[in-house]
Amino acid sequence: MTSLLLSTAASATPYSQATLTHAERLHQHALTSDSALQTVESLTTEVGPRLAGSEGDARAVAWAQAKLQQMGFDRVYLEPVEIPHWERGYADARVTLPFPQPLVITALGNSVATPEGGIEASIIRFPTLADLQAAAPEQVSGKLVFIDHKMERDKEGRGYGPVVKARGVGAVEAAKKGAVGLLLRSVSTSSHRFAHTGVMRYIDGVARIPAVAISPPDADQLTRMLARDSDIRVKLDLEAMDHGTTTSYNVIGEITGDRKAEEIVLIGAHLDTWDEGTGALDDGAGVGIVTAAAGHILALEQRPQRTLRVVLYAAEEIGLLGARAYRDAHKGELDKHFIAAEADFGAGPIFRLDSRVNERALPAFDQMHALLAPLGVERGHNHSWGGPDVSVLPPLGVPVAGLSMDGTDYFDYHHTPDDTFDKIDPDAIRQSAAVYTLFAWLMANAEVDLRPIPLPEER
Ligand SMILES: [Zn+2]
């Protein structure tokens, strides 16, 4: 294997022989290291839930800063991010008539509380958001809207986009027609009785109605009830609290480049989580993967040519707020961002290398792929967005890579109390960390121009 890789590499121009020799050592080292797993274990155990703005979030920032300092990064610093601080509080829902029983629900992030004592109303079911949008207001007025859109399982999570829109705007669309609340079938591929939270939005000029997700089996239960009786009454009681704005921080660690220090290879993940699980898959795994990759490179006696910057973003879950703050704070050096990538889709394994770079640079990615192929990575496309937080950068011309993770099971756990450390597959996260290590090392040393990138299409 080694001789094959080195001989492939010997004829390759973007990566020097020394770069490739170190890559081979990094590959071997990363595959025997559990540092990514140990980092997730530490974060999920010692900090636990870390909803943006919460006390756990503040402890996560302190944990990350100490972790990066202890790992020996050349520079560790915090950048402030102004964020809203929302708190879930108590949440309860039950069918009152004609089949009284409790429902498993969770408030959607940013939801308002119900009035004191809760609200009780008949439900009206819509298979999709579009069906709600097409409905006559008199059908909806005074009711609890129930959107029952099932998510399809897919390795790349392609089932998420079509369904998650209802989570974001469902309450606004329902309120426009006079509804008193929203019950959303969880954006989930699981049949377990957990409700999946996630952020929702209000807009000015439309009534702010409470919005909750119900577990998939409870959504099925409501549908069965509606088949028996068109008038199903549900009582909803939410205590959600808006604590105004507060400050969180992007936590940043750098390994200073030894020849092109002003050029930046960014690898990121987000530090915040939802509040009910311990955020192992979303996104403790990403934090473990990118810090382990940098740690492996720090262990070499050879420094990368470019600066390797690890960004642990604040407040991703509540709307990419850390990503926007980073983009604005670094506006003056975005043209020095050589490439960026983010790990935010569980623990892996990584199955494909995607990119958004100048087409002339694709051979450098093909050669990188030759080194990643033994880890089970396929060569992918050139229209990557690089990950949620990093997706704000390509519109400003920054090249990105997508190290695509197998997310077949990701939406079974995503945003639930069940997103916990035991769900991390040690082999998968080790492979992901190895891929990130090679990617970061090769990009930090490549002799290639990745710009200008193909213009991002509107999303
Ligand atoms: Zn995430």
Coordinates of C-alpha atoms and ligand atoms in Angstrom, one line a residue:
M1 CA 0.0 0.0 0.0
T2 CA 2.7 2.5 1.0
S3 CA 4.8 2.0 -2.1
L4 CA 1.7 2.2 -4.3
L5 CA 0.7 5.5 -2.7
L6 CA 4.2 6.9 -2.8
S7 CA 4.7 5.9 -6.4
T8 CA 1.3 7.5 -7.4
A9 CA 2.4 10.5 -5.5
A10 CA 5.9 10.7 -6.9
S11 CA 4.5 11.9 -10.3
A12 CA 2.0 14.2 -8.6
T13 CA 2.8 17.9 -8.6
P14 CA 0.5 19.5 -6.0
Y15 CA 2.0 17.5 -3.1
S16 CA 5.7 17.3 -2.6
Q17 CA 7.4 14.0 -1.7
A18 CA 7.9 15.3 1.9
T19 CA 4.2 16.2 2.1
L20 CA 3.3 12.7 1.0
T21 CA 5.7 11.0 3.3
H22 CA 4.2 12.8 6.3
A23 CA 0.7 12.0 5.0
E24 CA 1.5 8.3 5.1
R25 CA 2.7 8.7 8.7
L26 CA -0.4 10.7 9.6
H27 CA -2.6 8.0 8.0
Q28 CA -1.0 5.2 10.1
H29 CA -1.0 7.3 13.3
A30 CA -4.7 8.4 12.9
L31 CA -5.9 4.8 12.4
T32 CA -4.4 3.7 15.7
S33 CA -5.7 6.8 17.6
D34 CA -8.8 7.1 19.7
S35 CA -8.4 10.8 20.3
A36 CA -11.6 11.9 18.5
L37 CA -13.6 9.4 20.5
Q38 CA -12.0 10.5 23.8
T39 CA -12.7 14.1 23.0
V40 CA -16.4 13.4 22.4
E41 CA -16.5 11.3 25.6
S42 CA -15.0 14.2 27.6
L43 CA -17.3 16.9 26.1
T44 CA -20.5 14.9 26.5
T45 CA -19.6 13.7 30.0
E46 CA -18.1 16.8 31.5
V47 CA -20.3 19.4 29.8
G48 CA -23.3 17.5 28.6
P49 CA -26.1 19.5 27.0
R50 CA -25.0 22.9 25.7
L51 CA -27.9 24.8 24.2
A52 CA -26.7 28.2 22.9
G53 CA -26.9 30.8 25.7
S54 CA -27.3 28.3 28.5
E55 CA -25.0 27.7 31.4
G56 CA -23.9 24.5 29.6
D57 CA -22.9 26.5 26.6
A58 CA -20.7 28.7 28.7
R59 CA -19.0 25.6 30.2
A60 CA -18.6 24.2 26.7
V61 CA -16.7 27.3 25.7
A62 CA -14.4 27.0 28.7
W63 CA -14.0 23.3 28.0
A64 CA -13.1 23.9 24.4
Q65 CA -10.6 26.7 25.2
A66 CA -8.9 24.6 27.8
K67 CA -8.9 21.6 25.5
L68 CA -7.2 23.4 22.6
Q69 CA -4.7 25.0 24.9
Q70 CA -3.8 21.7 26.5
M71 CA -3.4 20.2 23.0
G72 CA -0.7 22.7 22.3
F73 CA -2.2 24.9 19.5
D74 CA -0.1 27.9 18.7
R75 CA -3.0 30.3 19.2
V76 CA -6.3 29.8 21.0
Y77 CA -8.8 32.6 21.1
L78 CA -12.5 33.4 21.5
E79 CA -14.7 35.5 19.3
P80 CA -18.0 36.9 20.7
V81 CA -21.3 36.0 19.1
E82 CA -24.5 37.8 20.2
I83 CA -27.3 35.3 20.5
P84 CA -30.9 35.0 21.8
H85 CA -31.2 32.8 24.9
W86 CA -34.3 30.6 24.7
E87 CA -35.1 28.0 27.4
R88 CA -37.5 25.0 26.9
G89 CA -39.0 24.7 30.3
Y90 CA -41.9 22.5 31.0
A91 CA -43.8 21.0 28.0
D92 CA -46.9 18.7 28.1
A93 CA -49.5 17.6 25.6
R94 CA -52.4 15.2 25.9
V95 CA -55.4 14.1 24.0
T96 CA -58.4 15.2 26.1
L97 CA -61.3 13.9 23.9
P98 CA -62.5 11.4 22.8
F99 CA -59.5 9.1 23.7
P100 CA -57.7 10.8 26.6
Q101 CA -54.0 10.0 26.9
P102 CA -50.6 11.7 27.0
L103 CA -48.5 12.5 23.9
V104 CA -44.7 12.6 23.7
I105 CA -43.8 16.1 22.5
T106 CA -41.0 18.6 22.7
A107 CA -41.2 22.4 22.1
L108 CA -39.6 23.6 18.9
G109 CA -36.7 25.9 19.6
N110 CA -37.8 29.5 19.8
S111 CA -41.4 28.6 20.4
V112 CA -43.4 30.9 22.7
A113 CA -45.1 29.5 25.8
T114 CA -48.8 28.8 25.9
P115 CA -50.9 31.1 28.0
E116 CA -51.1 30.2 31.7
G117 CA -53.1 26.9 32.0
G118 CA -52.4 25.9 28.4
I119 CA -54.6 25.8 25.4
E120 CA -57.1 23.2 24.2
A121 CA -58.4 22.9 20.7
S122 CA -59.4 20.4 18.0
I123 CA -56.7 19.3 15.6
I124 CA -56.6 19.5 11.8
R125 CA -54.2 17.2 10.0
F126 CA -52.3 18.1 6.9
P127 CA -50.0 15.6 5.1
T128 CA -47.5 18.3 4.2
L129 CA -46.8 22.0 4.6
A130 CA -48.1 22.6 1.1
D131 CA -51.5 21.1 2.0
L132 CA -51.7 23.6 5.0
Q133 CA -50.7 26.5 2.6
A134 CA -53.5 25.4 0.2
A135 CA -56.2 25.2 2.9
A136 CA -59.0 27.6 3.5
P137 CA -58.6 29.8 6.6
E138 CA -62.0 28.8 7.9
Q139 CA -60.9 25.2 8.1
V140 CA -57.9 26.1 10.2
S141 CA -59.1 29.0 12.3
G142 CA -59.1 28.2 16.1
K143 CA -57.5 24.8 15.6
L144 CA -54.2 23.1 16.4
V145 CA -52.6 22.4 13.0
F146 CA -51.0 18.9 12.8
I147 CA -48.5 18.5 10.0
D148 CA -47.8 14.8 9.5
H149 CA -45.0 14.7 6.9
K150 CA -42.8 11.6 7.1
M151 CA -39.1 11.9 6.4
E152 CA -37.4 9.4 4.1
R153 CA -34.3 7.6 5.2
D154 CA -31.2 8.4 3.0
K155 CA -27.5 8.0 3.4
E156 CA -26.9 11.6 2.6
G157 CA -29.9 12.9 4.5
R158 CA -31.7 14.0 1.4
G159 CA -35.0 13.3 3.1
Y160 CA -34.4 16.2 5.5
G161 CA -34.8 19.3 3.2
P162 CA -38.3 18.6 2.0
V163 CA -39.7 18.0 5.5
V164 CA -37.7 20.5 7.7
K165 CA -39.2 23.5 6.0
A166 CA -42.5 22.8 7.9
R167 CA -40.5 23.0 11.1
G168 CA -39.1 26.5 10.2
V169 CA -42.2 28.1 8.8
G170 CA -45.1 25.8 9.8
A171 CA -46.2 28.0 12.8
V172 CA -46.3 31.1 10.7
E173 CA -48.2 29.5 7.9
A174 CA -50.7 28.0 10.4
A175 CA -51.1 31.3 12.3
K176 CA -51.8 33.2 9.0
K177 CA -54.9 31.1 8.8
G178 CA -55.9 31.6 12.4
A179 CA -54.5 28.4 14.0
V180 CA -53.8 28.5 17.8
G181 CA -50.8 26.2 17.7
L182 CA -48.6 23.8 15.7
L183 CA -48.1 20.0 16.2
L184 CA -45.4 18.9 13.8
R185 CA -44.6 15.2 13.2
S186 CA -40.9 15.0 14.2
V187 CA -38.4 15.4 11.5
S188 CA -37.1 11.9 12.0
T189 CA -36.4 8.6 10.4
S190 CA -37.0 6.7 13.7
S191 CA -40.0 4.9 15.0
H192 CA -38.9 5.4 18.6
R193 CA -41.0 7.4 20.9
F194 CA -38.7 10.5 21.0
A195 CA -39.8 13.9 19.8
H196 CA -37.1 15.7 17.7
T197 CA -36.7 19.4 18.4
G198 CA -35.1 22.0 16.1
V199 CA -35.4 25.7 15.4
M200 CA -38.5 27.4 14.2
R201 CA -39.1 31.1 13.3
Y202 CA -41.7 33.8 13.7
I203 CA -42.2 36.8 11.5
D204 CA -43.3 40.2 12.4
G205 CA -47.0 40.9 11.8
V206 CA -48.1 37.3 12.2
A207 CA -49.4 35.9 15.6
R208 CA -46.8 33.9 17.5
I209 CA -48.4 30.6 18.3
P210 CA -46.8 27.8 20.3
A211 CA -45.1 25.1 18.2
V212 CA -44.1 21.5 19.2
A213 CA -42.8 18.4 17.6
I214 CA -44.6 15.1 18.4
S215 CA -42.9 11.7 18.3
P216 CA -43.4 9.6 15.2
P217 CA -45.5 7.0 17.0
D218 CA -47.7 9.7 18.5
A219 CA -48.2 11.2 15.1
D220 CA -49.4 7.8 13.9
Q221 CA -51.6 7.6 17.0
L222 CA -53.3 10.9 16.2
T223 CA -53.9 9.8 12.6
R224 CA -55.5 6.6 13.8
M225 CA -57.7 8.6 16.1
L226 CA -58.7 10.9 13.3
A227 CA -59.8 7.9 11.3
R228 CA -62.3 7.1 14.1
D229 CA -63.5 10.6 15.0
S230 CA -63.0 13.8 13.0
D231 CA -62.9 15.9 16.2
I232 CA -59.8 15.1 18.3
R233 CA -59.1 17.6 21.0
V234 CA -55.6 18.2 22.3
K235 CA -54.4 20.2 25.3
L236 CA -51.0 21.8 25.0
D237 CA -49.0 23.4 27.9
L238 CA -45.6 24.9 27.3
E239 CA -43.5 27.0 29.6
A240 CA -40.8 28.1 27.0
M241 CA -38.9 31.2 28.1
D242 CA -37.2 34.0 26.1
H243 CA -34.4 35.4 28.1
G244 CA -33.4 38.1 25.7
T245 CA -29.9 38.2 24.2
T246 CA -26.6 37.1 25.6
T247 CA -23.1 36.4 24.4
S248 CA -21.5 33.1 23.3
Y249 CA -18.2 32.5 21.6
N250 CA -16.7 30.8 18.6
V251 CA -13.6 29.0 20.0
I252 CA -10.7 29.0 17.6
G253 CA -7.4 27.2 17.6
E254 CA -4.6 27.6 15.1
I255 CA -1.4 25.8 14.1
T256 CA 0.6 28.5 12.5
G257 CA 1.8 27.7 9.0
D258 CA 5.6 27.8 8.6
R259 CA 5.7 29.3 5.0
K260 CA 2.3 30.7 4.2
A261 CA 1.0 31.6 7.6
E262 CA -1.5 34.1 6.3
E263 CA -3.3 31.5 4.3
I264 CA -5.9 29.5 6.2
V265 CA -7.2 26.0 6.0
L266 CA -10.3 26.0 8.1
I267 CA -11.8 22.8 9.6
G268 CA -14.9 23.3 11.7
A269 CA -17.7 21.8 13.8
H270 CA -20.2 23.3 16.1
L271 CA -19.9 23.4 19.9
D272 CA -23.6 24.1 20.8
T273 CA -26.3 21.5 20.9
W274 CA -29.9 21.1 21.6
D275 CA -30.7 20.7 25.3
E276 CA -32.2 17.3 25.7
G277 CA -29.4 14.9 24.7
T278 CA -25.7 15.4 25.3
G279 CA -25.0 16.2 21.6
A280 CA -22.7 13.3 20.9
L281 CA -23.6 12.9 17.2
D282 CA -24.7 16.6 16.8
D283 CA -22.1 17.8 17.0
G284 CA -19.7 16.4 19.6
A285 CA -18.5 14.0 17.0
G286 CA -17.5 16.8 14.7
V287 CA -15.7 18.6 17.5
G288 CA -13.8 15.3 18.2
I289 CA -13.0 14.8 14.5
V290 CA -11.6 18.2 13.7
T291 CA -9.7 18.6 16.9
A292 CA -8.2 15.1 16.5
A293 CA -7.1 15.9 13.0
A294 CA -5.3 19.0 14.2
G295 CA -3.9 17.0 17.1
H296 CA -2.4 14.4 14.7
I297 CA -0.8 17.2 12.7
L298 CA 0.5 18.9 15.9
A299 CA 2.3 15.7 16.8
L300 CA 4.4 15.9 13.6
E301 CA 7.8 17.6 13.9
Q302 CA 7.0 19.2 10.6
R303 CA 4.6 22.2 10.6
P304 CA 2.1 22.7 7.7
Q305 CA 2.9 25.4 5.2
R306 CA -0.5 27.1 5.6
T307 CA -2.1 27.9 9.0
L308 CA -4.6 25.2 10.1
R309 CA -7.5 26.9 11.9
V310 CA -10.0 24.8 13.9
V311 CA -13.2 26.7 14.4
L312 CA -15.7 25.4 17.0
Y313 CA -18.7 27.4 16.1
A314 CA -21.3 28.9 18.5
A315 CA -25.0 28.8 18.1
E316 CA -25.3 26.7 14.9
E317 CA -28.6 25.1 16.0
I318 CA -30.5 28.3 16.5
G319 CA -29.6 29.7 13.1
L320 CA -25.9 29.6 12.1
L321 CA -25.2 32.6 14.3
G322 CA -21.6 31.7 15.0
A323 CA -21.0 31.1 11.3
R324 CA -22.3 34.6 10.4
A325 CA -20.3 36.2 13.2
Y326 CA -17.2 34.4 12.0
R327 CA -17.9 35.5 8.4
D328 CA -18.3 39.1 9.5
A329 CA -15.4 39.2 11.8
H330 CA -13.0 37.8 9.2
K331 CA -14.4 39.7 6.2
G332 CA -11.0 41.2 5.6
E333 CA -9.2 37.9 5.3
L334 CA -11.8 35.7 3.5
D335 CA -9.6 35.9 0.4
K336 CA -6.9 34.3 2.4
H337 CA -9.1 31.3 3.3
F338 CA -7.5 28.6 1.1
I339 CA -10.3 26.1 1.8
A340 CA -12.9 25.3 4.5
A341 CA -14.8 22.1 5.5
E342 CA -17.1 21.2 8.4
A343 CA -17.9 17.9 10.2
D344 CA -21.6 18.1 11.2
F345 CA -23.3 14.9 10.3
G346 CA -22.6 12.5 13.0
A347 CA -19.5 10.3 13.5
G348 CA -19.1 8.9 10.0
P349 CA -17.7 7.0 8.3
I350 CA -16.8 9.4 5.5
F351 CA -17.7 7.8 2.2
R352 CA -17.1 10.5 -0.3
L353 CA -14.8 13.5 -1.1
D354 CA -16.7 16.4 -2.6
S355 CA -15.5 19.9 -3.4
R356 CA -16.2 23.4 -4.7
V357 CA -13.0 24.5 -6.3
N358 CA -11.8 25.8 -9.6
E359 CA -12.1 23.0 -12.1
R360 CA -8.4 23.3 -13.0
A361 CA -7.7 22.2 -9.4
L362 CA -9.7 19.0 -9.6
P363 CA -6.6 16.9 -10.3
A364 CA -5.3 17.9 -6.9
F365 CA -8.5 16.5 -5.4
D366 CA -8.2 13.4 -7.6
Q367 CA -4.7 12.8 -6.1
M368 CA -6.0 13.5 -2.6
H369 CA -8.7 10.9 -3.3
A370 CA -6.1 8.3 -4.2
L371 CA -4.8 8.7 -0.7
L372 CA -8.2 8.5 0.8
A373 CA -9.5 5.6 -1.2
P374 CA -7.9 3.0 1.0
L375 CA -10.1 4.4 3.9
G376 CA -13.2 3.7 1.8
V377 CA -13.8 7.2 0.4
E378 CA -15.3 7.6 -3.1
R379 CA -14.6 10.5 -5.4
G380 CA -17.5 12.9 -5.5
H381 CA -18.9 16.1 -7.1
N382 CA -17.8 19.7 -7.3
H383 CA -20.8 21.5 -6.0
S384 CA -20.3 21.0 -2.2
W385 CA -21.5 23.5 0.4
G386 CA -18.9 22.4 2.9
G387 CA -21.3 21.9 5.9
P388 CA -23.8 24.2 7.6
D389 CA -21.6 26.8 9.2
V390 CA -19.1 26.8 6.3
S391 CA -21.9 27.2 3.8
V392 CA -21.9 31.0 4.4
L393 CA -18.4 31.2 2.8
P394 CA -18.8 30.0 -0.8
P395 CA -21.0 32.9 -1.8
L396 CA -18.0 35.1 -0.9
G397 CA -15.7 33.0 -3.0
V398 CA -14.2 30.7 -0.5
P399 CA -13.4 27.2 -1.8
V400 CA -14.9 24.4 0.3
A401 CA -14.7 20.6 0.5
G402 CA -17.4 18.2 1.6
L403 CA -16.2 15.1 3.4
S404 CA -19.5 13.4 3.2
M405 CA -20.5 11.2 6.1
D406 CA -22.8 8.2 6.0
G407 CA -25.9 9.6 7.7
T408 CA -28.2 6.6 7.3
D409 CA -29.0 6.5 11.0
Y410 CA -28.3 10.2 11.8
F411 CA -32.0 11.3 11.8
D412 CA -32.9 8.5 14.2
Y413 CA -31.1 10.4 17.0
H414 CA -30.8 14.0 15.7
H415 CA -32.1 16.6 18.2
T416 CA -33.5 14.0 20.7
P417 CA -32.7 13.0 24.2
D418 CA -31.2 9.9 22.6
D419 CA -28.3 11.7 21.0
T420 CA -25.8 10.3 23.5
F421 CA -22.2 9.0 23.6
D422 CA -23.1 5.3 23.3
K423 CA -24.3 6.0 19.7
I424 CA -20.8 6.8 18.5
D425 CA -19.2 4.0 16.5
P426 CA -15.5 4.0 17.5
D427 CA -14.3 2.7 14.1
A428 CA -16.4 5.2 12.2
I429 CA -15.2 8.2 14.1
R430 CA -11.5 7.0 13.9
Q431 CA -11.9 6.7 10.1
S432 CA -13.5 10.2 9.9
A433 CA -10.7 11.7 12.0
A434 CA -8.1 10.0 9.7
V435 CA -9.8 11.5 6.6
Y436 CA -9.9 15.0 8.1
T437 CA -6.3 14.6 9.1
L438 CA -5.2 13.8 5.6
F439 CA -7.4 16.4 4.0
A440 CA -6.1 19.2 6.4
W441 CA -2.5 18.2 5.9
L442 CA -2.7 17.9 2.1
M443 CA -4.6 21.2 1.8
A444 CA -2.2 23.0 4.1
N445 CA 0.7 22.0 1.9
A446 CA -0.7 21.8 -1.6
E447 CA 0.9 23.7 -4.5
V448 CA -2.3 24.6 -6.3
D449 CA -4.7 27.4 -6.8
L450 CA -8.3 26.6 -5.9
R451 CA -9.9 29.9 -7.0
P452 CA -12.1 31.3 -8.5
I453 CA -14.7 28.7 -7.5
P454 CA -17.8 27.9 -9.5
L455 CA -20.5 30.3 -8.5
P456 CA -22.9 28.8 -5.9
E457 CA -26.4 28.3 -7.2
E458 CA -29.2 29.7 -5.1
R459 CA -30.3 27.3 -2.4
Ligands
ZN1 ZN -25.3 19.9 13.8

